[in-house]
CSV table of C-alpha atoms in Angstrom, one decimal:
chain,number,residue,atom,x,y,z
A,54,GLN,CA,45.0,-44.6,67.6
A,55,LYS,CA,42.0,-44.1,65.9
A,56,ASN,CA,42.3,-41.3,64.9
A,57,SER,CA,45.3,-40.2,64.8
A,58,CYS,CA,46.5,-38.6,68.2
A,59,VAL,CA,47.8,-37.6,70.8
A,60,LEU,CA,46.2,-36.6,74.2
A,61,PRO,CA,47.0,-33.9,75.9
A,62,GLU,CA,49.2,-35.1,79.3
A,63,ASP,CA,47.7,-32.9,81.6
A,64,LEU,CA,44.3,-35.5,79.9
A,65,LYS,CA,46.1,-37.8,79.9
A,66,ASN,CA,47.2,-38.3,83.1
A,67,PHE,CA,43.5,-37.2,84.5
A,68,TYR,CA,42.2,-40.1,82.2
A,69,LEU,CA,45.1,-42.6,84.1
A,70,MET,CA,43.2,-42.1,87.4
A,71,THR,CA,39.7,-42.0,86.8
A,72,ASP,CA,38.5,-43.1,83.0
A,73,GLY,CA,35.9,-39.7,83.2
A,74,PHE,CA,34.1,-37.5,86.4
A,75,GLN,CA,30.7,-37.4,86.8
A,76,MET,CA,29.5,-34.9,89.9
A,77,THR,CA,26.1,-33.9,90.6
A,78,TRP,CA,24.4,-32.0,93.7
A,79,SER,CA,20.4,-30.5,94.2
A,80,VAL,CA,19.3,-28.0,96.5
A,81,LYS,CA,15.9,-28.4,98.1
A,82,THR,CA,12.4,-26.2,97.3
A,83,ASP,CA,9.7,-27.2,99.4
A,84,ASP,CA,11.5,-29.8,100.9
A,85,THR,CA,12.1,-31.7,97.2
A,86,PRO,CA,15.2,-32.0,96.3
A,87,MET,CA,15.8,-30.3,92.3
A,88,PRO,CA,19.2,-31.5,90.5
A,89,LEU,CA,21.5,-28.4,89.6
A,90,GLY,CA,24.7,-28.6,89.6
A,91,SER,CA,26.8,-31.3,87.0
A,92,MET,CA,29.7,-31.3,86.2
A,93,VAL,CA,31.1,-33.3,84.1
A,94,ILE,CA,34.1,-35.0,82.4
A,95,ASN,CA,33.5,-37.8,79.3
A,96,SER,CA,35.5,-41.0,80.1
A,97,VAL,CA,37.6,-42.2,76.3
A,98,SER,CA,34.7,-44.2,75.5
A,99,LYS,CA,33.1,-41.3,75.4
A,100,LEU,CA,35.3,-39.3,73.6
A,101,CYS,CA,33.4,-38.7,70.3
A,102,ARG,CA,34.3,-37.0,67.2
A,103,LEU,CA,32.3,-34.2,66.2
A,104,GLY,CA,32.0,-33.5,62.1
A,105,GLY,CA,33.1,-36.5,61.4
A,106,SER,CA,30.2,-38.4,59.9
A,107,SER,CA,25.9,-37.2,59.1
A,108,MET,CA,23.8,-38.2,61.2
A,109,TYR,CA,22.0,-39.2,58.7
A,110,THR,CA,22.2,-42.3,55.9
A,111,LEU,CA,21.1,-41.2,53.5
A,112,PRO,CA,23.6,-40.5,51.0
A,113,ASN,CA,24.7,-36.9,49.6
A,114,ALA,CA,23.1,-36.2,54.1
A,115,PRO,CA,24.5,-33.1,55.4
A,116,THR,CA,27.2,-32.8,57.9
A,117,LEU,CA,28.6,-30.1,60.3
A,118,ALA,CA,31.4,-29.6,57.9
A,119,ASP,CA,28.7,-28.0,56.0
A,120,LEU,CA,28.0,-25.4,57.9
A,121,GLU,CA,32.0,-24.2,57.0
A,122,ASP,CA,31.8,-20.5,56.6
A,123,ASP,CA,35.4,-19.4,54.4
A,124,THR,CA,33.9,-14.9,56.2
A,125,ASP,CA,34.8,-16.4,59.2
A,126,GLU,CA,37.8,-14.6,60.6
A,127,GLU,CA,40.3,-16.4,60.9
A,128,GLY,CA,42.0,-15.5,64.4
A,129,ASN,CA,41.8,-10.9,63.4
A,130,GLY,CA,43.2,-9.4,67.0
A,131,ASP,CA,43.2,-11.5,69.8
A,132,LYS,CA,40.7,-12.9,68.7
A,133,PRO,CA,42.4,-17.4,68.1
A,134,GLU,CA,41.0,-18.8,65.2
A,135,LYS,CA,37.8,-20.7,65.7
A,136,PRO,CA,37.9,-23.8,65.7
A,137,HIS,CA,36.4,-26.2,62.2
A,138,PHE,CA,34.3,-28.9,61.2
A,139,ASP,CA,36.0,-30.2,58.2
A,140,SER,CA,39.3,-32.4,57.8
A,141,ARG,CA,41.6,-28.9,58.9
A,142,SER,CA,40.7,-29.7,63.4
A,143,LEU,CA,39.6,-32.2,64.8
A,144,ILE,CA,37.4,-32.1,67.7
A,145,PHE,CA,35.7,-34.1,70.4
A,146,GLU,CA,32.8,-33.5,72.7
A,147,LEU,CA,34.9,-33.6,76.7
A,148,ASP,CA,31.2,-32.0,77.9
A,149,PRO,CA,27.3,-32.7,76.8
A,150,CYS,CA,26.0,-29.6,78.6
A,151,ASN,CA,22.8,-31.2,79.8
A,152,GLY,CA,22.0,-30.7,75.8
A,153,ASN,CA,22.4,-26.7,76.1
A,154,GLY,CA,25.6,-27.1,73.7
A,155,LYS,CA,28.7,-28.3,74.3
A,156,VAL,CA,32.4,-29.1,75.8
A,157,CYS,CA,35.1,-29.8,73.0
A,158,LEU,CA,38.7,-30.3,72.9
A,159,VAL,CA,40.2,-29.3,69.4
A,160,TYR,CA,43.0,-30.0,67.4
A,161,LYS,CA,43.2,-27.2,65.4
A,162,HIS,CA,46.0,-28.2,62.8
A,163,ALA,CA,45.3,-31.5,62.4
A,164,GLU,CA,46.9,-31.0,57.9
A,165,PRO,CA,48.9,-32.7,57.1
A,166,VAL,CA,50.0,-34.3,60.6
A,167,VAL,CA,47.3,-33.5,63.7
A,168,SER,CA,49.3,-31.1,65.7
A,169,SER,CA,49.6,-31.4,69.7
A,170,ASP,CA,48.8,-28.3,70.5
A,171,THR,CA,44.6,-28.4,71.7
A,172,GLU,CA,42.4,-25.8,73.8
A,173,ILE,CA,38.9,-26.4,75.5
A,174,TRP,CA,36.0,-24.0,73.6
A,175,PHE,CA,32.6,-24.4,73.7
A,176,LEU,CA,30.2,-25.2,70.5
A,177,ASP,CA,26.5,-23.4,71.7
A,178,ARG,CA,23.3,-24.4,70.7
A,179,ALA,CA,23.4,-22.1,67.3
A,180,LEU,CA,26.1,-23.8,66.5
A,181,TYR,CA,29.1,-21.1,67.5
A,182,TRP,CA,32.5,-21.7,68.8
A,183,HIS,CA,33.6,-19.5,71.9
A,184,PHE,CA,37.4,-20.2,73.6
A,185,LEU,CA,38.0,-21.5,77.2
A,186,THR,CA,41.2,-22.2,78.4
A,187,LYS,CA,44.3,-23.4,75.8
A,188,THR,CA,44.6,-26.3,78.7
A,189,PHE,CA,42.8,-29.1,80.3
A,190,THR,CA,43.6,-28.5,83.6
A,191,ALA,CA,42.6,-24.5,82.8
A,192,TYR,CA,38.5,-26.0,82.0
A,193,TYR,CA,38.9,-28.3,85.4
A,194,ARG,CA,39.4,-25.2,86.8
A,195,LEU,CA,36.8,-23.2,85.5
A,196,LEU,CA,34.8,-26.3,86.1
A,197,ILE,CA,35.1,-26.2,89.9
A,198,THR,CA,34.8,-22.7,90.0
A,199,HIS,CA,31.7,-22.3,89.1
A,200,LEU,CA,30.5,-25.0,90.6
A,201,GLY,CA,29.0,-27.1,87.2
A,202,LEU,CA,25.4,-23.9,87.7
A,203,PRO,CA,22.9,-24.6,84.7
A,204,GLN,CA,24.7,-23.2,82.1
A,205,TRP,CA,27.7,-21.2,83.6
A,206,GLN,CA,29.7,-21.9,79.8
A,207,TYR,CA,27.6,-19.0,78.2
A,208,ALA,CA,29.6,-16.6,80.9
A,209,PHE,CA,32.1,-16.6,78.4
A,210,THR,CA,29.7,-15.7,75.7
A,211,SER,CA,28.9,-11.6,73.6
A,212,TYR,CA,24.9,-13.0,75.2
A,213,GLY,CA,25.6,-14.5,78.7
A,214,VAL,CA,23.6,-17.2,81.7
A,215,SER,CA,19.7,-17.1,80.6
A,216,PRO,CA,17.8,-15.0,83.8
A,217,GLN,CA,17.3,-17.9,85.4
A,218,ALA,CA,20.5,-18.2,85.7
A,219,LYS,CA,21.8,-15.9,86.0
A,220,GLN,CA,19.3,-16.4,89.4
A,221,TRP,CA,21.8,-19.3,90.5
A,222,PHE,CA,24.4,-17.2,90.1
A,223,ASN,CA,23.4,-14.5,92.0
A,224,MET,CA,22.4,-17.1,94.9
A,225,TYR,CA,25.6,-19.1,95.0
A,226,LYS,CA,28.5,-16.8,92.9
A,227,PRO,CA,27.2,-13.2,92.4
A,228,ILE,CA,31.2,-11.8,92.2
A,229,THR,CA,31.6,-14.7,89.5
A,230,ILE,CA,28.0,-13.1,87.4
A,231,ASN,CA,29.2,-9.5,87.8
A,232,THR,CA,33.1,-9.6,86.4
A,233,ALA,CA,31.5,-7.1,84.2
A,234,LEU,CA,30.5,-4.3,87.0
A,235,LEU,CA,34.3,-5.9,89.0
A,236,SER,CA,36.3,-4.7,86.3
A,237,GLU,CA,34.9,-1.3,85.4
A,238,GLU,CA,34.2,-0.5,89.6
A,239,ALA,CA,37.2,-2.3,91.4
A,240,ASP,CA,36.9,-0.3,94.0
A,241,SER,CA,33.3,-0.7,95.0
A,242,PHE,CA,33.9,-4.2,96.2
A,243,VAL,CA,36.5,-2.4,97.8
A,244,ASN,CA,36.5,-1.4,102.1
A,245,LYS,CA,37.5,1.6,102.7
A,246,LEU,CA,39.4,2.8,105.7
A,247,ASP,CA,40.1,5.9,106.9
A,248,PRO,CA,42.8,5.8,109.2
A,249,ASN,CA,42.4,9.1,110.7
A,250,LYS,CA,39.0,8.7,111.7
A,251,VAL,CA,39.5,5.1,112.8
A,252,PHE,CA,42.4,6.2,115.0
A,253,LYS,CA,41.4,9.7,115.6
A,254,SER,CA,41.6,10.2,119.8
A,255,LYS,CA,38.8,11.9,120.9
A,256,ASN,CA,39.2,14.7,123.4
A,257,LYS,CA,37.6,13.6,126.6
A,258,THR,CA,35.5,16.1,128.5
A,259,PRO,CA,37.0,16.8,132.3
A,260,VAL,CA,34.6,15.2,134.9
A,261,LEU,CA,34.2,17.9,138.2
A,262,LYS,CA,33.9,16.3,141.2
A,263,LYS,CA,31.7,17.8,143.8
A,264,LYS,CA,32.8,20.4,146.6
A,265,PRO,CA,30.6,20.1,149.6
A,266,LEU,CA,29.0,23.1,149.7
A,267,SER,CA,30.6,25.6,152.1
A,268,GLN,CA,28.1,27.6,154.8
A,269,PRO,CA,28.7,31.7,154.4
A,270,PRO,CA,31.1,32.3,157.6
A,271,GLY,CA,27.4,35.2,158.6
A,272,SER,CA,25.8,31.8,158.8
A,273,GLN,CA,27.6,29.8,161.0
A,274,LYS,CA,27.6,32.8,163.7
A,275,SER,CA,23.4,32.8,163.6
A,276,HIS,CA,24.2,29.8,163.4
A,277,MET,CA,25.5,29.0,166.5
A,278,SER,CA,24.4,32.3,168.6
A,279,MET,CA,21.5,30.6,168.3
A,280,THR,CA,22.9,27.7,169.3
A,281,SER,CA,24.1,29.1,172.4
A,282,ALA,CA,20.9,31.2,173.0
A,283,LYS,CA,18.7,27.4,173.2
A,284,THR,CA,21.4,26.4,176.0
A,285,SER,CA,21.2,29.5,178.3
A,286,SER,CA,17.1,29.5,178.3
A,287,LEU,CA,17.7,25.8,180.1
A,288,PRO,CA,16.4,25.9,183.2
A,289,GLY,CA,19.8,24.1,184.7
A,290,ASN,CA,22.2,27.0,183.4
A,291,SER,CA,20.3,29.6,184.6
A,292,SER,CA,22.6,32.3,186.7
A,293,ARG,CA,21.3,34.0,189.6
A,294,LYS,CA,22.0,37.1,189.6
């Protein structure tokens, strides 16, 4: 009511179930837990508007609206139109990202009447905008998929995550950090199976059965003659002439 805008249906249903969301997880290094992942959705009371007022109480103090550049590209090509810090857009902070930037709910058309068309954008520390998703549901899935790893939003920027964050990605989300490689070389992650080699029948060599050695006939005769000679030479077998 204060900002004359209506929450998108999916975000409204989320806040009807729970007033915000925060989940952190840690890893053990040398038996000492170290906080690593953080997933945050601000509560309704912390859904603060960005660019509405100055950070200072001095007269004529600069605001975020003063950073607007008229030369910014307005939805050129496939790129969506970037949000504005002035009255043309309404921007609300969904996630402070531990100081690494801000994930924002953006009403892109606020004049003359606030439109219900919303998108989720990431504002980095250099105050550059990066498109994330068109709906809160899609962003929530991204948040869960990336496990709330540090600086995961920078994976959707042109300069990517820092080397330190990339090490955590390689450990817990190796395929996510290699999306460019996956799109360029799709076959590198596919097991190539050649059915001709797998199901090829192997020619078994027949096993020859060993036959008992047969003695030649001459040796059998000599063996018999030697046996008969031994028999005739025995004392009991001598015949009288």
